[in-house]
């Protein structure tokens, strides 16, 4: 008398995969809804400093009340010495050609004004309320940040946001 | 004619298509949120008036030089994590009781009678201004003053008791950096200030309402309930964040 049944030679039935597309689609929709796509791949390298107790800018971004400005080391190392203290400003992926250009032509002010003109009809806030978010490298000199501030002040764009990486839970 | 049977569509490759899409979205998206410190740039002034003298006790100066060394209220500080303690000390020292001998900002205590008197006074002023046919801006300014007192009235009711402790209106935190100071340190100073103010407000809000400051803030951002707005106003009156970023000299 054996306790175990002998292999009767029955073959294992194949796994039914007809619901696999459903599962995958569910995952797909989750990722489509939950993520925001990167707007630009900046031409400057930015390593943000770490901070805490920050404001989440997502609601402003959804209302497109925000413009991003990148300040970091240019990826094109050959042009490194063209820039003030080795850092360059990226406005909509256009790296400012030389440091002088930034100051003589008021590039930041002009850029911000153009941006505002373009979305004026959609956004219901005056220029004072349209945030300029500055994503700066942690090694960038603060002098440059205050230069940018001054240009924004000149055109009355008075909201600024200093971006950091937040590790805390939100 | 014989009826032809419609062949079934083979859905076996559906999973492959979906996987392909899934992987595309996985690769092209980033999960990180945009986190930042929101600040206001002061309006550009056309006519320059001589600066007002501010008592030393009302200033919390955080200085950073081009070598990234820190100085808080005249003391050299090697550990930037201690800035928040200084900020908390700045707000707390005289909050319960004023002491003229120390070097911290004074508090004034506003009673409900003072608030009522001020509201009545401004009401009368507005009436007379409207009768005179004064400039619209002047009347608007008076209305904004009225709003301020109204906020205080509501805040006092929430705070309980007879008096609302209010820090000297000139008390401010100023960040003084130099041209070559690294942004990392500047951001660290901002973080420390923000954390200190969060701590102060959170302690107060927990004591009064038994809720987290963050909870109220997030709820207000979502639902815009007036009761939450009043709570946030109270906290802003108790611990105002007046941060001045001083432009470095060339």
PDB file of N, CA and C in Angstrom, chain B residues 57 60 73 85-107 109 167 200 239:
ATOM      1  N   UNK B  57      18.146  94.533  18.042  1.00  0.00           N
ATOM      2  CA  UNK B  57      17.445  93.383  18.615  1.00  0.00           C
ATOM      3  C   UNK B  57      16.408  92.781  17.669  1.00  0.00           C
ATOM      4  N   UNK B  60      17.802  89.416  12.764  1.00  0.00           N
ATOM      5  CA  UNK B  60      18.518  88.144  12.862  1.00  0.00           C
ATOM      6  C   UNK B  60      19.298  88.022  11.559  1.00  0.00           C
ATOM      7  N   UNK B  73      24.177  86.403  13.886  1.00  0.00           N
ATOM      8  CA  UNK B  73      24.131  87.437  14.919  1.00  0.00           C
ATOM      9  C   UNK B  73      25.509  87.711  15.501  1.00  0.00           C
ATOM     10  N   UNK B  85      17.994  76.483  15.416  1.00  0.00           N
ATOM     11  CA  UNK B  85      17.877  76.738  16.854  1.00  0.00           C
ATOM     12  C   UNK B  85      17.886  78.235  17.140  1.00  0.00           C
ATOM     13  N   UNK B  86      18.771  78.933  16.407  1.00  0.00           N
ATOM     14  CA  UNK B  86      18.877  80.385  16.600  1.00  0.00           C
ATOM     15  C   UNK B  86      17.577  81.083  16.197  1.00  0.00           C
ATOM     16  N   UNK B  87      16.971  80.589  15.111  1.00  0.00           N
ATOM     17  CA  UNK B  87      15.727  81.199  14.641  1.00  0.00           C
ATOM     18  C   UNK B  87      14.624  80.987  15.670  1.00  0.00           C
ATOM     19  N   UNK B  88      14.553  79.769  16.193  1.00  0.00           N
ATOM     20  CA  UNK B  88      13.535  79.471  17.198  1.00  0.00           C
ATOM     21  C   UNK B  88      13.738  80.357  18.430  1.00  0.00           C
ATOM     22  N   UNK B  89      14.994  80.490  18.851  1.00  0.00           N
ATOM     23  CA  UNK B  89      15.340  81.329  20.001  1.00  0.00           C
ATOM     24  C   UNK B  89      14.904  82.776  19.756  1.00  0.00           C
ATOM     25  N   UNK B  90      15.136  83.244  18.527  1.00  0.00           N
ATOM     26  CA  UNK B  90      14.792  84.614  18.136  1.00  0.00           C
ATOM     27  C   UNK B  90      13.300  84.888  18.346  1.00  0.00           C
ATOM     28  N   UNK B  91      12.471  83.912  17.998  1.00  0.00           N
ATOM     29  CA  UNK B  91      11.021  84.103  18.130  1.00  0.00           C
ATOM     30  C   UNK B  91      10.524  83.847  19.555  1.00  0.00           C
ATOM     31  N   UNK B  92      11.139  82.883  20.246  1.00  0.00           N
ATOM     32  CA  UNK B  92      10.569  82.416  21.510  1.00  0.00           C
ATOM     33  C   UNK B  92      10.960  83.234  22.724  1.00  0.00           C
ATOM     34  N   UNK B  93      12.181  83.810  22.711  1.00  0.00           N
ATOM     35  CA  UNK B  93      12.736  84.361  23.947  1.00  0.00           C
ATOM     36  C   UNK B  93      11.783  85.290  24.682  1.00  0.00           C
ATOM     37  N   UNK B  94      11.232  86.263  23.949  1.00  0.00           N
ATOM     38  CA  UNK B  94      10.393  87.246  24.630  1.00  0.00           C
ATOM     39  C   UNK B  94       8.898  86.994  24.475  1.00  0.00           C
ATOM     40  N   UNK B  95       8.533  85.840  23.945  1.00  0.00           N
ATOM     41  CA  UNK B  95       7.122  85.634  23.598  1.00  0.00           C
ATOM     42  C   UNK B  95       6.222  85.635  24.822  1.00  0.00           C
ATOM     43  N   UNK B  96       6.668  84.963  25.875  1.00  0.00           N
ATOM     44  CA  UNK B  96       5.832  84.882  27.082  1.00  0.00           C
ATOM     45  C   UNK B  96       5.904  86.164  27.899  1.00  0.00           C
ATOM     46  N   UNK B  97       7.129  86.720  27.999  1.00  0.00           N
ATOM     47  CA  UNK B  97       7.326  87.884  28.843  1.00  0.00           C
ATOM     48  C   UNK B  97       8.448  88.733  28.254  1.00  0.00           C
ATOM     49  N   UNK B  98       8.203  90.034  28.126  1.00  0.00           N
ATOM     50  CA  UNK B  98       9.233  90.910  27.578  1.00  0.00           C
ATOM     51  C   UNK B  98      10.332  91.160  28.594  1.00  0.00           C
ATOM     52  N   UNK B  99      11.567  91.099  28.112  1.00  0.00           N
ATOM     53  CA  UNK B  99      12.704  91.388  28.977  1.00  0.00           C
ATOM     54  C   UNK B  99      13.603  92.353  28.210  1.00  0.00           C
ATOM     55  N   UNK B 100      13.679  93.590  28.691  1.00  0.00           N
ATOM     56  CA  UNK B 100      14.422  94.616  27.934  1.00  0.00           C
ATOM     57  C   UNK B 100      15.912  94.358  27.909  1.00  0.00           C
ATOM     58  N   UNK B 101      16.395  93.569  28.863  1.00  0.00           N
ATOM     59  CA  UNK B 101      17.848  93.434  28.958  1.00  0.00           C
ATOM     60  C   UNK B 101      18.440  92.526  27.884  1.00  0.00           C
ATOM     61  N   UNK B 102      17.643  91.627  27.336  1.00  0.00           N
ATOM     62  CA  UNK B 102      18.231  90.752  26.322  1.00  0.00           C
ATOM     63  C   UNK B 102      18.137  91.387  24.932  1.00  0.00           C
ATOM     64  N   UNK B 103      18.733  90.699  23.979  1.00  0.00           N
ATOM     65  CA  UNK B 103      18.870  91.280  22.641  1.00  0.00           C
ATOM     66  C   UNK B 103      17.917  90.611  21.643  1.00  0.00           C
ATOM     67  N   UNK B 104      16.681  90.399  22.069  1.00  0.00           N
ATOM     68  CA  UNK B 104      15.723  89.748  21.172  1.00  0.00           C
ATOM     69  C   UNK B 104      14.497  90.646  20.965  1.00  0.00           C
ATOM     70  N   UNK B 105      13.767  90.460  19.862  1.00  0.00           N
ATOM     71  CA  UNK B 105      12.642  91.353  19.582  1.00  0.00           C
ATOM     72  C   UNK B 105      11.550  91.308  20.646  1.00  0.00           C
ATOM     73  N   UNK B 106      10.948  92.461  20.875  1.00  0.00           N
ATOM     74  CA  UNK B 106       9.885  92.584  21.875  1.00  0.00           C
ATOM     75  C   UNK B 106       8.560  92.074  21.291  1.00  0.00           C
ATOM     76  N   UNK B 107       7.679  91.728  22.191  1.00  0.00           N
ATOM     77  CA  UNK B 107       6.333  91.343  21.771  1.00  0.00           C
ATOM     78  C   UNK B 107       5.336  92.379  22.270  1.00  0.00           C
ATOM     79  N   UNK B 109       1.138  92.924  23.042  1.00  0.00           N
ATOM     80  CA  UNK B 109      -0.032  92.088  23.266  1.00  0.00           C
ATOM     81  C   UNK B 109      -1.280  92.888  22.867  1.00  0.00           C
ATOM     82  N   UNK B 167       4.811  89.742  17.529  1.00  0.00           N
ATOM     83  CA  UNK B 167       6.217  90.146  17.505  1.00  0.00           C
ATOM     84  C   UNK B 167       6.327  91.539  16.896  1.00  0.00           C
ATOM     85  N   UNK B 200       7.960  76.018  14.917  1.00  0.00           N
ATOM     86  CA  UNK B 200       7.237  76.958  15.773  1.00  0.00           C
ATOM     87  C   UNK B 200       5.737  76.882  15.531  1.00  0.00           C
ATOM     88  N   UNK B 239       3.716  83.816  14.171  1.00  0.00           N
ATOM     89  CA  UNK B 239       5.095  83.630  13.719  1.00  0.00           C
ATOM     90  C   UNK B 239       5.244  84.067  12.266  1.00  0.00           C
TER      91      UNK B 239
END
